Amino acid sequence: MLHRGLNEKYSDALFTAMGLAAAGLGINTIVKYMPKSQYPVLFIVSLALGILIGAMLDLDGRFNRFVSSRSGGNLAQGLSTGIMLYCMGALSILGPIQSALYGDNTFLFTNATLDLITSAVLASTYGIGMIFAAPVLFCWQGGIYLLALWLGNFMSDALMAEISIVGGFMIAASGLSILKMGNFKTMNMLPALAVPPLWFILLHFIH
């Protein structure tokens, strides 16, 4: 509904605001959880390995080609940006876990409010096709919720700190990409989120 009334000038202004907000949220997450890290270099290893694996698999290129072949390049950019903003923030990761383990939905409600604003801005630019980000977010957060219930005590504060640091860098990179301060291909960073859990699993078997 906003697509006709929100011209490029206002859309660019809103994207600037969202880019700043995303970058700020990512930096805040990094600053908040960095002092809690028990393994100060783990986030560096996670990002390095994650980006390397993502580049080898060409996740960003495959995703954009898949969507572009069906809906055009603009929607691919919008879905890529939206999915990263919806799924890669610390709130999106911590929210389902807090809800599953502690019955606390505060992070989920906060994240939902941010997603509402973001989705309105993205949909006004990229159109109704942005709705395809919804099932991705549902599966992502639903999967994290079920996984947290299953893993229980394994989802320790130490592990969550490491995941949040990596996620913070990813959401900050998304914000900088929106601000056109670089093309970070954040889709290629996705494997980085798997490194901290794998490290903690390895430590569990070693000890």
CSV table of C-alpha atoms in Angstrom, one decimal:
chain,number,residue,atom,x,y,z
A,1,MET,CA,0.0,0.0,0.0
A,2,LEU,CA,2.9,2.3,0.7
A,3,HIS,CA,4.6,1.5,-2.6
A,4,ARG,CA,2.9,4.3,-4.6
A,5,GLY,CA,3.0,7.0,-1.9
A,6,LEU,CA,6.6,6.5,-0.8
A,7,ASN,CA,8.9,7.9,-3.5
A,8,GLU,CA,12.6,7.3,-3.9
A,9,LYS,CA,13.6,10.3,-1.8
A,10,TYR,CA,11.7,9.2,1.3
A,11,SER,CA,12.6,5.6,0.7
A,12,ASP,CA,16.3,6.4,0.7
A,13,ALA,CA,15.8,8.4,3.9
A,14,LEU,CA,14.2,5.5,5.6
A,15,PHE,CA,16.9,3.1,4.4
A,16,THR,CA,19.5,5.5,5.8
A,17,ALA,CA,17.7,5.4,9.1
A,18,MET,CA,17.4,1.6,9.1
A,19,GLY,CA,21.0,1.2,8.0
A,20,LEU,CA,22.2,3.3,10.9
A,21,ALA,CA,19.9,1.4,13.3
A,22,ALA,CA,21.1,-2.0,12.0
A,23,ALA,CA,24.8,-0.9,12.3
A,24,GLY,CA,24.1,0.5,15.8
A,25,LEU,CA,22.4,-2.6,16.9
A,26,GLY,CA,25.2,-4.8,15.6
A,27,ILE,CA,27.9,-2.7,17.3
A,28,ASN,CA,25.9,-2.6,20.5
A,29,THR,CA,25.7,-6.3,20.5
A,30,ILE,CA,29.4,-6.7,19.9
A,31,VAL,CA,30.3,-4.3,22.7
A,32,LYS,CA,27.8,-5.9,25.1
A,33,TYR,CA,29.0,-9.5,24.6
A,34,MET,CA,32.7,-9.1,23.8
A,35,PRO,CA,33.6,-8.7,27.5
A,36,LYS,CA,31.7,-11.9,28.3
A,37,SER,CA,33.7,-14.0,25.8
A,38,GLN,CA,35.7,-16.8,27.2
A,39,TYR,CA,37.5,-17.3,23.9
A,40,PRO,CA,38.5,-13.8,22.6
A,41,VAL,CA,39.7,-15.0,19.2
A,42,LEU,CA,36.8,-17.4,18.6
A,43,PHE,CA,34.7,-14.7,16.8
A,44,ILE,CA,37.7,-14.0,14.4
A,45,VAL,CA,38.1,-17.7,13.6
A,46,SER,CA,34.3,-18.0,13.2
A,47,LEU,CA,34.0,-15.1,10.8
A,48,ALA,CA,37.1,-16.2,8.8
A,49,LEU,CA,36.0,-19.8,8.4
A,50,GLY,CA,32.4,-18.8,7.9
A,51,ILE,CA,33.2,-16.3,5.1
A,52,LEU,CA,35.7,-18.7,3.5
A,53,ILE,CA,33.1,-21.5,3.4
A,54,GLY,CA,30.4,-19.1,2.3
A,55,ALA,CA,32.6,-17.8,-0.5
A,56,MET,CA,33.6,-21.4,-1.6
A,57,LEU,CA,29.9,-22.3,-1.7
A,58,ASP,CA,29.0,-18.9,-3.2
A,59,LEU,CA,26.0,-18.6,-1.0
A,60,ASP,CA,25.4,-15.0,-1.8
A,61,GLY,CA,25.7,-15.5,-5.6
A,62,ARG,CA,23.5,-18.7,-5.6
A,63,PHE,CA,20.9,-16.9,-3.5
A,64,ASN,CA,20.8,-13.9,-5.7
A,65,ARG,CA,20.7,-15.9,-8.9
A,66,PHE,CA,17.9,-18.2,-7.6
A,67,VAL,CA,15.7,-15.3,-6.7
A,68,SER,CA,16.6,-13.1,-9.7
A,69,SER,CA,15.7,-15.9,-12.1
A,70,ARG,CA,12.2,-15.9,-10.7
A,71,SER,CA,11.5,-12.3,-9.6
A,72,GLY,CA,14.1,-9.9,-10.8
A,73,GLY,CA,17.2,-8.5,-9.2
A,74,ASN,CA,15.6,-5.8,-7.1
A,75,LEU,CA,13.5,-8.4,-5.1
A,76,ALA,CA,16.6,-10.5,-4.7
A,77,GLN,CA,18.4,-7.6,-3.1
A,78,GLY,CA,15.4,-6.8,-0.9
A,79,LEU,CA,14.9,-10.4,0.2
A,80,SER,CA,18.6,-10.8,0.9
A,81,THR,CA,18.7,-7.6,3.0
A,82,GLY,CA,15.4,-8.5,4.7
A,83,ILE,CA,16.3,-12.0,5.6
A,84,MET,CA,19.7,-10.9,7.0
A,85,LEU,CA,18.0,-8.2,9.1
A,86,TYR,CA,15.2,-10.4,10.3
A,87,CYS,CA,17.3,-13.5,11.1
A,88,MET,CA,20.8,-12.5,11.8
A,89,GLY,CA,20.3,-10.0,14.7
A,90,ALA,CA,21.1,-11.0,18.2
A,91,LEU,CA,17.5,-10.4,19.2
A,92,SER,CA,16.3,-12.9,16.5
A,93,ILE,CA,18.7,-15.5,17.8
A,94,LEU,CA,18.4,-14.8,21.5
A,95,GLY,CA,14.6,-14.3,21.4
A,96,PRO,CA,13.5,-17.9,20.7
A,97,ILE,CA,16.1,-19.2,23.0
A,98,GLN,CA,15.0,-17.0,25.9
A,99,SER,CA,11.4,-18.0,25.2
A,100,ALA,CA,12.2,-21.7,25.0
A,101,LEU,CA,14.5,-21.9,28.1
A,102,TYR,CA,13.1,-19.2,30.4
A,103,GLY,CA,9.5,-18.4,29.1
A,104,ASP,CA,10.7,-14.8,28.6
A,105,ASN,CA,9.3,-13.3,25.3
A,106,THR,CA,10.7,-9.8,25.8
A,107,PHE,CA,13.4,-10.2,23.1
A,108,LEU,CA,10.8,-11.7,20.7
A,109,PHE,CA,8.4,-8.8,21.1
A,110,THR,CA,11.2,-6.3,20.7
A,111,ASN,CA,12.5,-8.0,17.6
A,112,ALA,CA,9.0,-8.2,16.2
A,113,THR,CA,8.6,-4.4,16.6
A,114,LEU,CA,11.9,-3.8,14.8
A,115,ASP,CA,10.9,-6.2,12.0
A,116,LEU,CA,7.6,-4.5,11.6
A,117,ILE,CA,9.3,-1.2,10.8
A,118,THR,CA,11.9,-2.8,8.6
A,119,SER,CA,9.4,-4.8,6.6
A,120,ALA,CA,7.3,-1.7,5.9
A,121,VAL,CA,10.3,0.1,4.5
A,122,LEU,CA,11.5,-2.9,2.5
A,123,ALA,CA,8.0,-3.7,1.1
A,124,SER,CA,7.5,-0.1,0.1
A,125,THR,CA,10.6,-0.4,-2.1
A,126,TYR,CA,10.6,-4.0,-3.3
A,127,GLY,CA,6.9,-4.7,-3.3
A,128,ILE,CA,4.7,-7.6,-2.0
A,129,GLY,CA,7.4,-10.2,-2.9
A,130,MET,CA,9.0,-9.3,0.4
A,131,ILE,CA,6.3,-11.5,2.0
A,132,PHE,CA,8.5,-14.5,1.1
A,133,ALA,CA,10.9,-13.5,3.9
A,134,ALA,CA,8.1,-14.4,6.4
A,135,PRO,CA,8.3,-18.2,6.1
A,136,VAL,CA,12.1,-18.0,6.2
A,137,LEU,CA,11.9,-16.1,9.5
A,138,PHE,CA,9.2,-18.5,10.9
A,139,CYS,CA,11.4,-21.5,10.1
A,140,TRP,CA,14.5,-19.8,11.4
A,141,GLN,CA,13.1,-18.7,14.8
A,142,GLY,CA,10.9,-21.8,15.1
A,143,GLY,CA,13.9,-24.0,14.5
A,144,ILE,CA,16.0,-22.2,17.1
A,145,TYR,CA,13.1,-22.5,19.6
A,146,LEU,CA,12.8,-26.2,19.1
A,147,LEU,CA,16.6,-26.7,19.1
A,148,ALA,CA,16.9,-24.8,22.3
A,149,LEU,CA,14.2,-27.0,23.9
A,150,TRP,CA,16.1,-30.1,22.7
A,151,LEU,CA,19.6,-28.9,23.7
A,152,GLY,CA,18.5,-27.5,27.1
A,153,ASN,CA,21.5,-26.9,29.3
A,154,PHE,CA,24.0,-27.1,26.4
A,155,MET,CA,22.8,-23.5,25.4
A,156,SER,CA,25.0,-21.9,28.0
A,157,ASP,CA,25.6,-18.2,28.6
A,158,ALA,CA,29.1,-18.7,27.3
A,159,LEU,CA,28.0,-20.2,24.0
A,160,MET,CA,25.3,-17.5,23.6
A,161,ALA,CA,27.9,-14.8,24.1
A,162,GLU,CA,30.0,-16.2,21.3
A,163,ILE,CA,27.1,-16.6,18.9
A,164,SER,CA,25.9,-13.0,19.7
A,165,ILE,CA,29.3,-11.5,19.0
A,166,VAL,CA,29.4,-13.2,15.6
A,167,GLY,CA,25.7,-12.2,14.9
A,168,GLY,CA,26.6,-8.6,15.9
A,169,PHE,CA,29.3,-8.4,13.3
A,170,MET,CA,26.9,-9.8,10.7
A,171,ILE,CA,24.1,-7.4,11.5
A,172,ALA,CA,26.5,-4.5,11.6
A,173,ALA,CA,27.8,-5.5,8.1
A,174,SER,CA,24.2,-5.6,6.8
A,175,GLY,CA,23.7,-2.1,8.1
A,176,LEU,CA,26.8,-0.8,6.4
A,177,SER,CA,25.7,-2.5,3.2
A,178,ILE,CA,22.4,-0.7,3.4
A,179,LEU,CA,24.3,2.6,3.9
A,180,LYS,CA,26.3,1.7,0.7
A,181,MET,CA,29.5,1.8,2.7
A,182,GLY,CA,30.6,-1.5,1.2
A,183,ASN,CA,29.3,-4.8,-0.3
A,184,PHE,CA,29.9,-7.3,2.4
A,185,LYS,CA,27.9,-10.2,0.9
A,186,THR,CA,26.5,-11.0,4.3
A,187,MET,CA,24.9,-14.2,3.0
A,188,ASN,CA,28.4,-15.6,2.7
A,189,MET,CA,28.8,-15.1,6.4
A,190,LEU,CA,26.0,-17.5,7.4
A,191,PRO,CA,28.3,-20.5,8.1
A,192,ALA,CA,30.1,-18.4,10.7
A,193,LEU,CA,27.2,-18.9,13.1
A,194,ALA,CA,27.8,-22.6,13.2
A,195,VAL,CA,31.4,-22.3,14.3
A,196,PRO,CA,30.9,-21.4,18.0
A,197,PRO,CA,28.4,-24.3,18.6
A,198,LEU,CA,30.8,-26.7,16.9
A,199,TRP,CA,33.7,-25.4,19.1
A,200,PHE,CA,31.7,-26.0,22.3
A,201,ILE,CA,30.7,-29.5,21.2
A,202,LEU,CA,34.4,-30.2,20.5
A,203,LEU,CA,35.3,-28.9,24.0
A,204,HIS,CA,32.6,-31.1,25.5
A,205,PHE,CA,34.0,-34.3,24.0
A,206,ILE,CA,37.6,-33.3,24.9
A,207,HIS,CA,36.7,-32.7,28.6
